[in-house]
């Protein structure tokens, strides 16, 4: 299942982020593909904001990983959203020190996942951003049962 959207402006990217946030499953892994400047961080940042994260949302360009406690519902575990940018990574072993297998992650947003694939959990949703003459295009692909259910909801949400 695939959904292709045109994102003529950053505001359209914002809307997609809102749709992703409002339909988000309890646990999900999202890979973000696209060339430099394609809009991966813009989408990730808007999604984190839409999930209620306040304060500074830094790009993980240098730190590789930025972690955010998710404002949970009453009684829920304090799970986190992890935003990664693996652009600088050459081999997946370089990620060992991050302790990516420690769990407690509710949402993974991974830029440049192809640089660290073997150290990452498999994706539920793959989003590929492309530069258009003006604006961007987003292609969303479901990669798991969870991803399929999510994408169906996103499709319903953006076509309303
Ligand atoms: N839908 C859009 N329409 C027009 N401009 C956009 C859109 N989405 C993002 N941009 C702009 O694209 C620029 C680069 O975006 P961003 O930093 O998100 O790219 P990136 O894919 O994360 O790049 P990198 O690989 O370097 O991390 C920003 O200036 C942003 O405002
Ligand atoms: Mg980026």
PDB file of C-alpha atoms and ligand atoms in Angstrom:
ATOM      1  CA  UNK A   1       0.000   0.000   0.000  1.00  0.00           C
ATOM      2  CA  UNK A   2       1.358   3.416  -0.997  1.00  0.00           C
ATOM      3  CA  UNK A   3       0.106   6.980  -0.630  1.00  0.00           C
ATOM      4  CA  UNK A   4       1.602   9.798  -2.675  1.00  0.00           C
ATOM      5  CA  UNK A   5       1.001  13.365  -1.530  1.00  0.00           C
ATOM      6  CA  UNK A   6       2.083  16.669  -2.901  1.00  0.00           C
ATOM      7  CA  UNK A   7       3.393  19.081  -0.275  1.00  0.00           C
ATOM      8  CA  UNK A   8       3.581  22.440  -2.063  1.00  0.00           C
ATOM      9  CA  UNK A   9       4.491  24.377   1.092  1.00  0.00           C
ATOM     10  CA  UNK A  10       5.890  23.751   4.587  1.00  0.00           C
ATOM     11  CA  UNK A  11       2.281  24.225   5.779  1.00  0.00           C
ATOM     12  CA  UNK A  12       1.300  21.121   3.787  1.00  0.00           C
ATOM     13  CA  UNK A  13       4.136  19.210   5.474  1.00  0.00           C
ATOM     14  CA  UNK A  14       2.710  20.429   8.775  1.00  0.00           C
ATOM     15  CA  UNK A  15      -0.714  19.024   7.856  1.00  0.00           C
ATOM     16  CA  UNK A  16       0.774  15.650   7.019  1.00  0.00           C
ATOM     17  CA  UNK A  17       2.547  15.689  10.386  1.00  0.00           C
ATOM     18  CA  UNK A  18      -0.770  16.393  12.125  1.00  0.00           C
ATOM     19  CA  UNK A  19      -2.391  13.460  10.308  1.00  0.00           C
ATOM     20  CA  UNK A  20       0.511  11.183  11.264  1.00  0.00           C
ATOM     21  CA  UNK A  21       0.318  12.286  14.899  1.00  0.00           C
ATOM     22  CA  UNK A  22      -3.437  11.934  15.250  1.00  0.00           C
ATOM     23  CA  UNK A  23      -3.510   8.413  13.820  1.00  0.00           C
ATOM     24  CA  UNK A  24      -0.272   7.150  15.363  1.00  0.00           C
ATOM     25  CA  UNK A  25      -0.218   3.569  16.626  1.00  0.00           C
ATOM     26  CA  UNK A  26       1.100   2.803  20.131  1.00  0.00           C
ATOM     27  CA  UNK A  27       4.466   1.731  18.739  1.00  0.00           C
ATOM     28  CA  UNK A  28       5.833   2.579  15.331  1.00  0.00           C
ATOM     29  CA  UNK A  29       9.081   2.795  13.418  1.00  0.00           C
ATOM     30  CA  UNK A  30       9.248   5.387  10.638  1.00  0.00           C
ATOM     31  CA  UNK A  31      12.118   5.591   8.156  1.00  0.00           C
ATOM     32  CA  UNK A  32      12.533   8.944   6.413  1.00  0.00           C
ATOM     33  CA  UNK A  33      14.293   8.858   3.051  1.00  0.00           C
ATOM     34  CA  UNK A  34      15.160  11.727   0.744  1.00  0.00           C
ATOM     35  CA  UNK A  35      18.150  13.769  -0.389  1.00  0.00           C
ATOM     36  CA  UNK A  36      19.719  16.600   1.628  1.00  0.00           C
ATOM     37  CA  UNK A  37      17.102  19.279   2.151  1.00  0.00           C
ATOM     38  CA  UNK A  38      14.191  17.098   1.042  1.00  0.00           C
ATOM     39  CA  UNK A  39      12.289  17.983   4.205  1.00  0.00           C
ATOM     40  CA  UNK A  40      12.833  14.985   6.512  1.00  0.00           C
ATOM     41  CA  UNK A  41      13.669  17.071   9.600  1.00  0.00           C
ATOM     42  CA  UNK A  42      10.852  19.510   8.874  1.00  0.00           C
ATOM     43  CA  UNK A  43       8.369  16.629   8.896  1.00  0.00           C
ATOM     44  CA  UNK A  44       9.926  14.978  11.960  1.00  0.00           C
ATOM     45  CA  UNK A  45       9.933  18.244  13.913  1.00  0.00           C
ATOM     46  CA  UNK A  46       6.312  19.000  13.001  1.00  0.00           C
ATOM     47  CA  UNK A  47       5.317  15.487  14.022  1.00  0.00           C
ATOM     48  CA  UNK A  48       7.060  15.791  17.403  1.00  0.00           C
ATOM     49  CA  UNK A  49       5.335  19.137  17.959  1.00  0.00           C
ATOM     50  CA  UNK A  50       1.976  17.648  17.000  1.00  0.00           C
ATOM     51  CA  UNK A  51       2.569  14.968  19.646  1.00  0.00           C
ATOM     52  CA  UNK A  52       2.780  17.691  22.267  1.00  0.00           C
ATOM     53  CA  UNK A  53       6.523  17.997  22.687  1.00  0.00           C
ATOM     54  CA  UNK A  54       7.357  21.459  23.912  1.00  0.00           C
ATOM     55  CA  UNK A  55      10.663  23.288  24.003  1.00  0.00           C
ATOM     56  CA  UNK A  56      13.533  23.054  21.580  1.00  0.00           C
ATOM     57  CA  UNK A  57      13.501  20.292  18.985  1.00  0.00           C
ATOM     58  CA  UNK A  58      17.109  20.033  17.826  1.00  0.00           C
ATOM     59  CA  UNK A  59      18.227  18.368  14.645  1.00  0.00           C
ATOM     60  CA  UNK A  60      20.123  15.171  15.535  1.00  0.00           C
ATOM     61  CA  UNK A  61      22.691  15.936  12.822  1.00  0.00           C
ATOM     62  CA  UNK A  62      25.623  15.928  15.281  1.00  0.00           C
ATOM     63  CA  UNK A  63      24.223  14.025  18.266  1.00  0.00           C
ATOM     64  CA  UNK A  64      22.780  11.265  16.000  1.00  0.00           C
ATOM     65  CA  UNK A  65      19.947  10.760  18.493  1.00  0.00           C
ATOM     66  CA  UNK A  66      17.537  13.126  20.242  1.00  0.00           C
ATOM     67  CA  UNK A  67      15.111  11.603  22.767  1.00  0.00           C
ATOM     68  CA  UNK A  68      11.777  13.108  23.811  1.00  0.00           C
ATOM     69  CA  UNK A  69       9.490  11.876  26.580  1.00  0.00           C
ATOM     70  CA  UNK A  70       5.998  11.681  25.088  1.00  0.00           C
ATOM     71  CA  UNK A  71       3.289  13.442  27.047  1.00  0.00           C
ATOM     72  CA  UNK A  72       1.333  10.286  27.827  1.00  0.00           C
ATOM     73  CA  UNK A  73      -2.224   9.716  28.846  1.00  0.00           C
ATOM     74  CA  UNK A  74      -2.972   9.189  32.515  1.00  0.00           C
ATOM     75  CA  UNK A  75      -1.508   5.952  33.779  1.00  0.00           C
ATOM     76  CA  UNK A  76       0.454   5.133  30.664  1.00  0.00           C
ATOM     77  CA  UNK A  77       4.160   4.352  30.753  1.00  0.00           C
ATOM     78  CA  UNK A  78       6.449   7.237  30.042  1.00  0.00           C
ATOM     79  CA  UNK A  79       7.482   6.235  26.578  1.00  0.00           C
ATOM     80  CA  UNK A  80       9.769   8.188  24.325  1.00  0.00           C
ATOM     81  CA  UNK A  81      10.013   9.362  20.753  1.00  0.00           C
ATOM     82  CA  UNK A  82      13.492   8.937  19.274  1.00  0.00           C
ATOM     83  CA  UNK A  83      14.622  11.123  16.371  1.00  0.00           C
ATOM     84  CA  UNK A  84      17.763   9.902  14.628  1.00  0.00           C
ATOM     85  CA  UNK A  85      19.845  11.287  11.784  1.00  0.00           C
ATOM     86  CA  UNK A  86      22.370   8.717  10.567  1.00  0.00           C
ATOM     87  CA  UNK A  87      23.801  10.823   7.743  1.00  0.00           C
ATOM     88  CA  UNK A  88      27.291  10.762   9.310  1.00  0.00           C
ATOM     89  CA  UNK A  89      27.295   7.048  10.014  1.00  0.00           C
ATOM     90  CA  UNK A  90      29.347   4.783   7.764  1.00  0.00           C
ATOM     91  CA  UNK A  91      28.889   1.398   9.434  1.00  0.00           C
ATOM     92  CA  UNK A  92      26.067   0.291  11.722  1.00  0.00           C
ATOM     93  CA  UNK A  93      28.644  -0.650  14.428  1.00  0.00           C
ATOM     94  CA  UNK A  94      29.229   3.059  15.004  1.00  0.00           C
ATOM     95  CA  UNK A  95      25.752   3.095  16.544  1.00  0.00           C
ATOM     96  CA  UNK A  96      26.579   0.576  19.291  1.00  0.00           C
ATOM     97  CA  UNK A  97      27.244   3.297  21.865  1.00  0.00           C
ATOM     98  CA  UNK A  98      23.739   4.694  21.463  1.00  0.00           C
ATOM     99  CA  UNK A  99      22.155   1.596  23.008  1.00  0.00           C
ATOM    100  CA  UNK A 100      19.399   1.481  20.445  1.00  0.00           C
ATOM    101  CA  UNK A 101      18.131  -1.883  21.711  1.00  0.00           C
ATOM    102  CA  UNK A 102      17.172  -0.708  25.195  1.00  0.00           C
ATOM    103  CA  UNK A 103      13.430  -0.449  24.516  1.00  0.00           C
ATOM    104  CA  UNK A 104      10.808   1.948  25.843  1.00  0.00           C
ATOM    105  CA  UNK A 105      10.551   3.661  22.479  1.00  0.00           C
ATOM    106  CA  UNK A 106       7.073   4.378  21.244  1.00  0.00           C
ATOM    107  CA  UNK A 107       8.019   6.221  18.072  1.00  0.00           C
ATOM    108  CA  UNK A 108      11.170   6.009  15.964  1.00  0.00           C
ATOM    109  CA  UNK A 109      11.818   8.716  13.360  1.00  0.00           C
ATOM    110  CA  UNK A 110      14.958   7.855  11.446  1.00  0.00           C
ATOM    111  CA  UNK A 111      16.589  10.072   8.827  1.00  0.00           C
ATOM    112  CA  UNK A 112      19.158   8.358   6.587  1.00  0.00           C
ATOM    113  CA  UNK A 113      18.176   4.865   7.859  1.00  0.00           C
ATOM    114  CA  UNK A 114      20.159   3.273   5.014  1.00  0.00           C
ATOM    115  CA  UNK A 115      23.357   4.195   6.901  1.00  0.00           C
ATOM    116  CA  UNK A 116      22.508   2.030   9.905  1.00  0.00           C
ATOM    117  CA  UNK A 117      19.898  -0.444   8.867  1.00  0.00           C
ATOM    118  CA  UNK A 118      21.270  -3.496  10.709  1.00  0.00           C
ATOM    119  CA  UNK A 119      21.228  -1.580  14.030  1.00  0.00           C
ATOM    120  CA  UNK A 120      17.627  -0.435  13.613  1.00  0.00           C
ATOM    121  CA  UNK A 121      14.247  -2.057  14.145  1.00  0.00           C
ATOM    122  CA  UNK A 122      12.384  -2.853  10.923  1.00  0.00           C
ATOM    123  CA  UNK A 123      10.150  -0.048   9.669  1.00  0.00           C
ATOM    124  CA  UNK A 124       6.358   0.046   9.846  1.00  0.00           C
ATOM    125  CA  UNK A 125       6.166   3.083   7.601  1.00  0.00           C
ATOM    126  CA  UNK A 126       8.639   4.382   5.037  1.00  0.00           C
ATOM    127  CA  UNK A 127       8.304   8.009   3.960  1.00  0.00           C
ATOM    128  CA  UNK A 128      10.285   9.169   0.945  1.00  0.00           C
ATOM    129  CA  UNK A 129      10.484  12.908   0.350  1.00  0.00           C
ATOM    130  CA  UNK A 130      11.390  14.360  -3.015  1.00  0.00           C
ATOM    131  CA  UNK A 131      12.234  17.884  -4.046  1.00  0.00           C
ATOM    132  CA  UNK A 132       9.839  19.194  -6.648  1.00  0.00           C
ATOM    133  CA  UNK A 133      10.288  22.366  -8.685  1.00  0.00           C
ATOM    134  CA  UNK A 134       8.299  24.039  -5.926  1.00  0.00           C
ATOM    135  CA  UNK A 135       7.642  22.256  -2.668  1.00  0.00           C
ATOM    136  CA  UNK A 136       7.987  18.553  -1.994  1.00  0.00           C
ATOM    137  CA  UNK A 137       6.376  15.226  -2.724  1.00  0.00           C
ATOM    138  CA  UNK A 138       5.893  12.579  -0.046  1.00  0.00           C
ATOM    139  CA  UNK A 139       5.474   8.902  -0.754  1.00  0.00           C
ATOM    140  CA  UNK A 140       4.270   6.810   2.183  1.00  0.00           C
ATOM    141  CA  UNK A 141       4.665   3.046   2.107  1.00  0.00           C
ATOM    142  CA  UNK A 142       3.394   0.585   4.693  1.00  0.00           C
ATOM    143  CA  UNK A 143       5.927  -2.108   5.593  1.00  0.00           C
ATOM    144  CA  UNK A 144       4.054  -4.054   8.288  1.00  0.00           C
ATOM    145  CA  UNK A 145       0.538  -4.836   9.446  1.00  0.00           C
ATOM    146  CA  UNK A 146       0.774  -1.911  11.873  1.00  0.00           C
ATOM    147  CA  UNK A 147       1.985   0.295   9.034  1.00  0.00           C
ATOM    148  CA  UNK A 148      -0.895  -0.768   6.821  1.00  0.00           C
ATOM    149  CA  UNK A 149      -3.513   0.079   9.429  1.00  0.00           C
ATOM    150  CA  UNK A 150      -1.767   3.404  10.071  1.00  0.00           C
ATOM    151  CA  UNK A 151      -1.541   4.289   6.393  1.00  0.00           C
ATOM    152  CA  UNK A 152      -5.237   3.506   5.907  1.00  0.00           C
ATOM    153  CA  UNK A 153      -6.032   6.002   8.678  1.00  0.00           C
ATOM    154  CA  UNK A 154      -3.661   8.609   7.293  1.00  0.00           C
ATOM    155  CA  UNK A 155      -5.261   8.215   3.854  1.00  0.00           C
ATOM    156  CA  UNK A 156      -8.726   8.723   5.338  1.00  0.00           C
ATOM    157  CA  UNK A 157      -7.483  11.681   7.374  1.00  0.00           C
ATOM    158  CA  UNK A 158      -5.809  13.586   4.524  1.00  0.00           C
ATOM    159  CA  UNK A 159      -8.600  12.967   1.999  1.00  0.00           C
ATOM    160  CA  UNK A 160     -11.196  14.535   4.237  1.00  0.00           C
TER     161      UNK A 160
HETATM  162  N1  LIG B   1       6.721  20.998   1.777  1.00  0.00           N
HETATM  163  C1  LIG B   1       7.693  21.892   1.688  1.00  0.00           C
HETATM  164  N2  LIG B   1       7.654  22.877   0.773  1.00  0.00           N
HETATM  165  C2  LIG B   1       8.658  23.761   0.684  1.00  0.00           C
HETATM  166  N3  LIG B   1       9.770  23.763   1.444  1.00  0.00           N
HETATM  167  C3  LIG B   1       9.869  22.818   2.376  1.00  0.00           C
HETATM  168  C4  LIG B   1       8.849  21.831   2.541  1.00  0.00           C
HETATM  169  N4  LIG B   1       9.237  20.987   3.535  1.00  0.00           N
HETATM  170  C5  LIG B   1      10.435  21.440   3.954  1.00  0.00           C
HETATM  171  N5  LIG B   1      10.820  22.544   3.279  1.00  0.00           N
HETATM  172  C6  LIG B   1      12.073  23.293   3.464  1.00  0.00           C
HETATM  173  O1  LIG B   1      13.190  22.499   3.087  1.00  0.00           O
HETATM  174  C7  LIG B   1      14.343  22.892   3.824  1.00  0.00           C
HETATM  175  C8  LIG B   1      15.195  21.728   4.249  1.00  0.00           C
HETATM  176  O2  LIG B   1      14.416  20.890   5.042  1.00  0.00           O
HETATM  177  P1  LIG B   1      14.991  19.821   6.085  1.00  0.00           P
HETATM  178  O3  LIG B   1      16.061  20.380   6.924  1.00  0.00           O
HETATM  179  O4  LIG B   1      13.765  19.309   6.747  1.00  0.00           O
HETATM  180  O5  LIG B   1      15.651  18.712   5.121  1.00  0.00           O
HETATM  181  P2  LIG B   1      16.239  17.278   5.468  1.00  0.00           P
HETATM  182  O6  LIG B   1      15.628  16.334   4.502  1.00  0.00           O
HETATM  183  O7  LIG B   1      16.068  16.981   6.908  1.00  0.00           O
HETATM  184  O8  LIG B   1      17.783  17.429   5.110  1.00  0.00           O
HETATM  185  P3  LIG B   1      19.059  16.673   5.743  1.00  0.00           P
HETATM  186  O9  LIG B   1      19.262  15.407   4.956  1.00  0.00           O
HETATM  187  O10 LIG B   1      20.160  17.662   5.501  1.00  0.00           O
HETATM  188  O11 LIG B   1      18.817  16.408   7.197  1.00  0.00           O
HETATM  189  C9  LIG B   1      13.832  23.752   4.969  1.00  0.00           C
HETATM  190  O12 LIG B   1      14.233  25.073   4.719  1.00  0.00           O
HETATM  191  C10 LIG B   1      12.332  23.614   4.909  1.00  0.00           C
HETATM  192  O13 LIG B   1      11.662  24.793   5.279  1.00  0.00           O
HETATM  193 MG1  LIG B   2      17.427  16.509   8.427  1.00  0.00          MG
END
